[in-house]
Amino acid sequence: GDLVQAGKNVVFTATPAAGYQVQEWRLNGNVLAGETGTTYTLTNLQAAATVAVVFAADATEPTWRDQMDNLKTDIKDSITSRKSKFN
């Protein structure tokens, strides 16, 4: 990365892909508790640092498995409904 003058603040911005969110930020391999936003500010930089962000699937977005389960339920309901019309 770029060189930064000691004592300066560095702002990192992460842009998750659609259906994902920031799970956590890490500083030198350690999870930064409570840091789940799309920006992280490393304040008063004094030494070399490694910053990483971890993304996770957005819990509000259905996974492909959820979508398949819903499709199976819809098909089953449709078949059951058609059977009852002929009985």
mmCIF file with all atom_site columns, C-alpha atoms in Angstrom:
data_model
loop_
_atom_site.group_PDB
_atom_site.id
_atom_site.type_symbol
_atom_site.label_atom_id
_atom_site.label_alt_id
_atom_site.label_comp_id
_atom_site.label_asym_id
_atom_site.label_entity_id
_atom_site.label_seq_id
_atom_site.pdbx_PDB_ins_code
_atom_site.Cartn_x
_atom_site.Cartn_y
_atom_site.Cartn_z
_atom_site.occupancy
_atom_site.B_iso_or_equiv
_atom_site.pdbx_formal_charge
_atom_site.auth_seq_id
_atom_site.auth_comp_id
_atom_site.auth_asym_id
_atom_site.auth_atom_id
_atom_site.pdbx_PDB_model_num
ATOM 1  C CA . GLY A 1 1  ? 0.000   0.000   0.000  1.00 0.00 ? 1  GLY A CA 1
ATOM 2  C CA . ASP A 1 2  ? 0.872   3.666   0.113  1.00 0.00 ? 2  ASP A CA 1
ATOM 3  C CA . LEU A 1 3  ? 3.207   5.166   2.671  1.00 0.00 ? 3  LEU A CA 1
ATOM 4  C CA . VAL A 1 4  ? 1.462   7.155   5.402  1.00 0.00 ? 4  VAL A CA 1
ATOM 5  C CA . GLN A 1 5  ? 3.072   9.663   7.722  1.00 0.00 ? 5  GLN A CA 1
ATOM 6  C CA . ALA A 1 6  ? 3.271   8.506   11.359 1.00 0.00 ? 6  ALA A CA 1
ATOM 7  C CA . GLY A 1 7  ? 0.536   9.902   13.571 1.00 0.00 ? 7  GLY A CA 1
ATOM 8  C CA . LYS A 1 8  ? -1.954  10.279  10.749 1.00 0.00 ? 8  LYS A CA 1
ATOM 9  C CA . ASN A 1 9  ? -5.401  8.689   10.513 1.00 0.00 ? 9  ASN A CA 1
ATOM 10 C CA . VAL A 1 10 ? -6.186  6.319   7.651  1.00 0.00 ? 10 VAL A CA 1
ATOM 11 C CA . VAL A 1 11 ? -9.763  5.686   6.519  1.00 0.00 ? 11 VAL A CA 1
ATOM 12 C CA . PHE A 1 12 ? -10.584 2.376   4.835  1.00 0.00 ? 12 PHE A CA 1
ATOM 13 C CA . THR A 1 13 ? -13.807 1.914   2.890  1.00 0.00 ? 13 THR A CA 1
ATOM 14 C CA . ALA A 1 14 ? -15.287 -1.444  1.907  1.00 0.00 ? 14 ALA A CA 1
ATOM 15 C CA . THR A 1 15 ? -18.066 -1.857  -0.641 1.00 0.00 ? 15 THR A CA 1
ATOM 16 C CA . PRO A 1 16 ? -19.777 -5.244  -0.349 1.00 0.00 ? 16 PRO A CA 1
ATOM 17 C CA . ALA A 1 17 ? -21.301 -6.874  -3.408 1.00 0.00 ? 17 ALA A CA 1
ATOM 18 C CA . ALA A 1 18 ? -25.089 -7.093  -3.579 1.00 0.00 ? 18 ALA A CA 1
ATOM 19 C CA . GLY A 1 19 ? -26.402 -9.521  -0.972 1.00 0.00 ? 19 GLY A CA 1
ATOM 20 C CA . TYR A 1 20 ? -23.376 -9.115  1.299  1.00 0.00 ? 20 TYR A CA 1
ATOM 21 C CA . GLN A 1 21 ? -22.492 -7.009  4.322  1.00 0.00 ? 21 GLN A CA 1
ATOM 22 C CA . VAL A 1 22 ? -19.410 -6.305  6.398  1.00 0.00 ? 22 VAL A CA 1
ATOM 23 C CA . GLN A 1 23 ? -19.033 -9.035  9.009  1.00 0.00 ? 23 GLN A CA 1
ATOM 24 C CA . GLU A 1 24 ? -15.894 -7.655  10.653 1.00 0.00 ? 24 GLU A CA 1
ATOM 25 C CA . TRP A 1 25 ? -12.727 -5.639  10.257 1.00 0.00 ? 25 TRP A CA 1
ATOM 26 C CA . ARG A 1 26 ? -9.338  -7.036  11.294 1.00 0.00 ? 26 ARG A CA 1
ATOM 27 C CA . LEU A 1 27 ? -6.189  -5.211  12.324 1.00 0.00 ? 27 LEU A CA 1
ATOM 28 C CA . ASN A 1 28 ? -2.995  -7.263  12.113 1.00 0.00 ? 28 ASN A CA 1
ATOM 29 C CA . GLY A 1 29 ? -5.108  -10.439 12.124 1.00 0.00 ? 29 GLY A CA 1
ATOM 30 C CA . ASN A 1 30 ? -7.138  -9.475  15.200 1.00 0.00 ? 30 ASN A CA 1
ATOM 31 C CA . VAL A 1 31 ? -10.897 -8.909  14.975 1.00 0.00 ? 31 VAL A CA 1
ATOM 32 C CA . LEU A 1 32 ? -11.884 -5.340  15.810 1.00 0.00 ? 32 LEU A CA 1
ATOM 33 C CA . ALA A 1 33 ? -14.888 -5.787  18.112 1.00 0.00 ? 33 ALA A CA 1
ATOM 34 C CA . GLY A 1 34 ? -17.942 -3.803  17.082 1.00 0.00 ? 34 GLY A CA 1
ATOM 35 C CA . GLU A 1 35 ? -16.512 -2.710  13.731 1.00 0.00 ? 35 GLU A CA 1
ATOM 36 C CA . THR A 1 36 ? -19.116 -3.833  11.189 1.00 0.00 ? 36 THR A CA 1
ATOM 37 C CA . GLY A 1 37 ? -19.655 -0.675  9.153  1.00 0.00 ? 37 GLY A CA 1
ATOM 38 C CA . THR A 1 38 ? -18.429 -0.044  5.633  1.00 0.00 ? 38 THR A CA 1
ATOM 39 C CA . THR A 1 39 ? -15.659 2.257   6.879  1.00 0.00 ? 39 THR A CA 1
ATOM 40 C CA . TYR A 1 40 ? -12.919 1.797   9.445  1.00 0.00 ? 40 TYR A CA 1
ATOM 41 C CA . THR A 1 41 ? -10.557 4.526   10.637 1.00 0.00 ? 41 THR A CA 1
ATOM 42 C CA . LEU A 1 42 ? -7.112  3.552   11.855 1.00 0.00 ? 42 LEU A CA 1
ATOM 43 C CA . THR A 1 43 ? -6.201  6.443   14.122 1.00 0.00 ? 43 THR A CA 1
ATOM 44 C CA . ASN A 1 44 ? -2.741  7.729   15.010 1.00 0.00 ? 44 ASN A CA 1
ATOM 45 C CA . LEU A 1 45 ? -0.823  5.309   12.818 1.00 0.00 ? 45 LEU A CA 1
ATOM 46 C CA . GLN A 1 46 ? 2.528   4.532   14.474 1.00 0.00 ? 46 GLN A CA 1
ATOM 47 C CA . ALA A 1 47 ? 3.738   1.341   12.735 1.00 0.00 ? 47 ALA A CA 1
ATOM 48 C CA . ALA A 1 48 ? 3.122   -0.860  9.718  1.00 0.00 ? 48 ALA A CA 1
ATOM 49 C CA . ALA A 1 49 ? -0.393  -2.289  9.881  1.00 0.00 ? 49 ALA A CA 1
ATOM 50 C CA . THR A 1 50 ? -2.457  -4.816  7.952  1.00 0.00 ? 50 THR A CA 1
ATOM 51 C CA . VAL A 1 51 ? -6.157  -4.043  7.714  1.00 0.00 ? 51 VAL A CA 1
ATOM 52 C CA . ALA A 1 52 ? -8.621  -6.577  6.303  1.00 0.00 ? 52 ALA A CA 1
ATOM 53 C CA . VAL A 1 53 ? -12.371 -6.725  5.961  1.00 0.00 ? 53 VAL A CA 1
ATOM 54 C CA . VAL A 1 54 ? -14.517 -9.877  6.016  1.00 0.00 ? 54 VAL A CA 1
ATOM 55 C CA . PHE A 1 55 ? -17.846 -10.003 4.196  1.00 0.00 ? 55 PHE A CA 1
ATOM 56 C CA . ALA A 1 56 ? -20.778 -12.290 4.950  1.00 0.00 ? 56 ALA A CA 1
ATOM 57 C CA . ALA A 1 57 ? -23.994 -13.039 3.110  1.00 0.00 ? 57 ALA A CA 1
ATOM 58 C CA . ASP A 1 58 ? -26.698 -10.588 4.123  1.00 0.00 ? 58 ASP A CA 1
ATOM 59 C CA . ALA A 1 59 ? -29.056 -12.396 6.497  1.00 0.00 ? 59 ALA A CA 1
ATOM 60 C CA . THR A 1 60 ? -32.026 -10.665 4.899  1.00 0.00 ? 60 THR A CA 1
ATOM 61 C CA . GLU A 1 61 ? -31.174 -12.064 1.473  1.00 0.00 ? 61 GLU A CA 1
ATOM 62 C CA . PRO A 1 62 ? -32.361 -15.627 0.892  1.00 0.00 ? 62 PRO A CA 1
ATOM 63 C CA . THR A 1 63 ? -29.607 -18.090 0.065  1.00 0.00 ? 63 THR A CA 1
ATOM 64 C CA . TRP A 1 64 ? -29.863 -20.369 -2.962 1.00 0.00 ? 64 TRP A CA 1
ATOM 65 C CA . ARG A 1 65 ? -30.789 -23.198 -0.556 1.00 0.00 ? 65 ARG A CA 1
ATOM 66 C CA . ASP A 1 66 ? -33.648 -21.103 0.884  1.00 0.00 ? 66 ASP A CA 1
ATOM 67 C CA . GLN A 1 67 ? -34.842 -20.343 -2.624 1.00 0.00 ? 67 GLN A CA 1
ATOM 68 C CA . MET A 1 68 ? -34.764 -24.049 -3.590 1.00 0.00 ? 68 MET A CA 1
ATOM 69 C CA . ASP A 1 69 ? -36.640 -25.015 -0.406 1.00 0.00 ? 69 ASP A CA 1
ATOM 70 C CA . ASN A 1 70 ? -39.300 -22.408 -1.190 1.00 0.00 ? 70 ASN A CA 1
ATOM 71 C CA . LEU A 1 71 ? -39.587 -23.684 -4.759 1.00 0.00 ? 71 LEU A CA 1
ATOM 72 C CA . LYS A 1 72 ? -40.014 -27.286 -3.543 1.00 0.00 ? 72 LYS A CA 1
ATOM 73 C CA . THR A 1 73 ? -42.734 -26.159 -1.131 1.00 0.00 ? 73 THR A CA 1
ATOM 74 C CA . ASP A 1 74 ? -44.524 -24.234 -3.904 1.00 0.00 ? 74 ASP A CA 1
ATOM 75 C CA . ILE A 1 75 ? -44.418 -27.258 -6.225 1.00 0.00 ? 75 ILE A CA 1
ATOM 76 C CA . LYS A 1 76 ? -45.633 -29.601 -3.477 1.00 0.00 ? 76 LYS A CA 1
ATOM 77 C CA . ASP A 1 77 ? -48.499 -27.226 -2.620 1.00 0.00 ? 77 ASP A CA 1
ATOM 78 C CA . SER A 1 78 ? -49.428 -26.964 -6.291 1.00 0.00 ? 78 SER A CA 1
ATOM 79 C CA . ILE A 1 79 ? -49.491 -30.760 -6.732 1.00 0.00 ? 79 ILE A CA 1
ATOM 80 C CA . THR A 1 80 ? -51.535 -31.206 -3.542 1.00 0.00 ? 80 THR A CA 1
ATOM 81 C CA . SER A 1 81 ? -53.987 -28.560 -4.744 1.00 0.00 ? 81 SER A CA 1
ATOM 82 C CA . ARG A 1 82 ? -54.403 -30.257 -8.138 1.00 0.00 ? 82 ARG A CA 1
ATOM 83 C CA . LYS A 1 83 ? -54.914 -33.678 -6.525 1.00 0.00 ? 83 LYS A CA 1
ATOM 84 C CA . SER A 1 84 ? -57.696 -32.321 -4.333 1.00 0.00 ? 84 SER A CA 1
ATOM 85 C CA . LYS A 1 85 ? -59.529 -31.013 -7.425 1.00 0.00 ? 85 LYS A CA 1
ATOM 86 C CA . PHE A 1 86 ? -59.713 -34.527 -8.868 1.00 0.00 ? 86 PHE A CA 1
ATOM 87 C CA . ASN A 1 87 ? -60.748 -36.321 -5.677 1.00 0.00 ? 87 ASN A CA 1
#
